[in-house]
Tab-separated table of C-alpha atoms in Angstrom:
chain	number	residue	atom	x	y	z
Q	4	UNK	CA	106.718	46.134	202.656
Q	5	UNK	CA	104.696	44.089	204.213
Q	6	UNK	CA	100.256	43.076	203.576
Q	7	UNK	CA	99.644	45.494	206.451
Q	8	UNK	CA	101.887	48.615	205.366
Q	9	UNK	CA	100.060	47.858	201.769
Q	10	UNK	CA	96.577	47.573	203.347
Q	11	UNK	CA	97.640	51.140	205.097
Q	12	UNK	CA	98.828	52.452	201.787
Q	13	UNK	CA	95.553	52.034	200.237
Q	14	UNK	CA	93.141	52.570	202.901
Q	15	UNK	CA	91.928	49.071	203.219
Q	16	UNK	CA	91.725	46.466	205.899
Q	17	UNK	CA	94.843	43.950	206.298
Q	18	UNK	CA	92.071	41.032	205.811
Q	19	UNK	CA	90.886	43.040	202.827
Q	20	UNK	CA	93.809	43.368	200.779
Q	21	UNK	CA	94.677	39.505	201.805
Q	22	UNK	CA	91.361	38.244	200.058
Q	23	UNK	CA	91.929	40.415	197.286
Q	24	UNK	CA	95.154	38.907	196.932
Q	25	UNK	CA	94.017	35.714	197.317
Q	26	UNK	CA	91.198	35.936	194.494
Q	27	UNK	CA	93.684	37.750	192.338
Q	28	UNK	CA	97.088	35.221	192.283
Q	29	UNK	CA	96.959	35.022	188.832
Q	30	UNK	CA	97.400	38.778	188.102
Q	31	UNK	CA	99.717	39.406	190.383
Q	32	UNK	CA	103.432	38.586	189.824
Q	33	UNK	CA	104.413	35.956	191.719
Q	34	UNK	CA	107.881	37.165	192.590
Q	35	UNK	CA	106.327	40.239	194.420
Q	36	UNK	CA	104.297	37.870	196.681
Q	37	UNK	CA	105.711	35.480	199.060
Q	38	UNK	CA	104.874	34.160	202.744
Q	39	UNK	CA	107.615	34.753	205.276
Q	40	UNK	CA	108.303	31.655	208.022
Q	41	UNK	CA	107.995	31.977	211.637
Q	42	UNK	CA	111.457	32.418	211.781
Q	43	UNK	CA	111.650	35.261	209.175
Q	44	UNK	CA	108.440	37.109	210.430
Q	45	UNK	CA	110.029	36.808	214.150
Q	46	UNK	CA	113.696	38.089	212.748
Q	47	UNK	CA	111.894	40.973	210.634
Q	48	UNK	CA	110.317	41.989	213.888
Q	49	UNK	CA	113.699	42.323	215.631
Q	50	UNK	CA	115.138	44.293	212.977
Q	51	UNK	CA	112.260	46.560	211.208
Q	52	UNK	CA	113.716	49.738	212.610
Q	53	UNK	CA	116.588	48.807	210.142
Q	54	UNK	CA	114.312	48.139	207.348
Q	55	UNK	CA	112.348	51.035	207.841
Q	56	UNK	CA	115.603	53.012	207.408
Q	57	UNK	CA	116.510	51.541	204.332
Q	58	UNK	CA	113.149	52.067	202.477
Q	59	UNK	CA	113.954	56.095	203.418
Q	60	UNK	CA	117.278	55.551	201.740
Q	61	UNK	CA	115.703	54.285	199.264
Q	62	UNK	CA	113.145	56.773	198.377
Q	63	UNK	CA	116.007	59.603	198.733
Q	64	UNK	CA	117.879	57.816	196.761
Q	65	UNK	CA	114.830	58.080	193.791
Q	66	UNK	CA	114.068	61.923	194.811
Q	67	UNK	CA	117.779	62.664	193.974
Q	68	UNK	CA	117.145	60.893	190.884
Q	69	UNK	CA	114.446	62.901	189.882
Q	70	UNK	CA	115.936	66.013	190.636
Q	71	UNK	CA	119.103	65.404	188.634
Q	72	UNK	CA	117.080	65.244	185.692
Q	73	UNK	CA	114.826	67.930	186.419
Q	74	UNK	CA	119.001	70.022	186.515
Q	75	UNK	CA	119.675	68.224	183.764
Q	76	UNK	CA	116.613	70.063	182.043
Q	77	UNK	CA	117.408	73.112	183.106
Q	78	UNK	CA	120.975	73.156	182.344
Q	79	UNK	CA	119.833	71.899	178.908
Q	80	UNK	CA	117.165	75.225	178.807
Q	81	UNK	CA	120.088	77.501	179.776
Q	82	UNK	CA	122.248	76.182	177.464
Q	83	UNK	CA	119.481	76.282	174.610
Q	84	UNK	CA	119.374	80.136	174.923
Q	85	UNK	CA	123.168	80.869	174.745
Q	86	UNK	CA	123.692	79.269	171.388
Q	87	UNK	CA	121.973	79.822	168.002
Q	88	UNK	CA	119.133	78.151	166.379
Q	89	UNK	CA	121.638	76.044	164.394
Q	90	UNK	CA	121.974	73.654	167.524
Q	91	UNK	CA	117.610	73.714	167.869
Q	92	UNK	CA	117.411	70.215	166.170
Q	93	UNK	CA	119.935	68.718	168.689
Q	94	UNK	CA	118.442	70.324	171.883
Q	95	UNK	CA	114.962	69.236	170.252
Q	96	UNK	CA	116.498	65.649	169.971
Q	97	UNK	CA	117.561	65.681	173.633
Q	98	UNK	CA	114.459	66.664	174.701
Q	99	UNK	CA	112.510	63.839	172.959
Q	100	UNK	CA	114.917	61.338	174.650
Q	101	UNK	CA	114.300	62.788	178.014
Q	102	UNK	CA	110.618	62.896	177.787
Q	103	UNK	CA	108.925	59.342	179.545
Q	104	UNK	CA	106.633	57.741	176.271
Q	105	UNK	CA	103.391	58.109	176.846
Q	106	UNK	CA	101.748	54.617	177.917
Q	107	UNK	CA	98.365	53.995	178.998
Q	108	UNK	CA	98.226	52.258	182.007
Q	109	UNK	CA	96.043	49.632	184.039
Q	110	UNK	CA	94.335	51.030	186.668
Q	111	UNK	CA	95.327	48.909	189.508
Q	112	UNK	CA	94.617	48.781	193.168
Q	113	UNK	CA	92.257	47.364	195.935
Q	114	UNK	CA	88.676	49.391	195.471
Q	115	UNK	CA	87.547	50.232	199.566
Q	116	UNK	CA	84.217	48.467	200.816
Q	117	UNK	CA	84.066	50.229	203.678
């Protein structure tokens, strides 16, 4: 992804999000931000129909993951009402383990001056 498909993606100005970047380095981890060469900006140009391809597979590949676990729920809800309440404690167990732990998070982002 590049600064301009992130400026897009939160309704900012490419020179926008660049400043805020810029004023921000320390935040930000550096492994997520790097400058691409001449050469590297040029070759991404020849090939971003490919990369745009890939960042669909990608996010397919992440929907499929979220609806195998919304099966997997289900499957564990059928399941839950063909046996007794002696199993209730396990399928209560599984259910903690699925759940995602509630963590407060950072707000994060680029606030819009326009």
């Amino acid at each position: 992804m590049l600064d301009f498909d992130l400026a897009s993606l939160y309704g900012v100005k490419t020179g926008t999000l660049n400043r805020a970047v810029r004023r921000n380095q320390i935040r930000l981890p550096a492994d997520l931000m790097f400058q691409l060469t001449e050469n590297e900006a040029e070759s991404l140009r020849c090939q971003i129909g490919i990369s745009k391809i890939e960042i669909m597979r990608t996010f397919v590949k992440i929907r499929e993951m979220l609806l195998s676990n919304q099966n997997l729920a289900r499957r564990l809800s059928d399941l839950e009402k063909k046996y007794d309440s002696q199993f209730k404690a396990v399928f209560d167990a599984i259910r903690q383990l699925m759940e995602s732990p509630d963590i407060p998070r950072r707000r994060i982002g680029i606030i819009n001056e326009d």
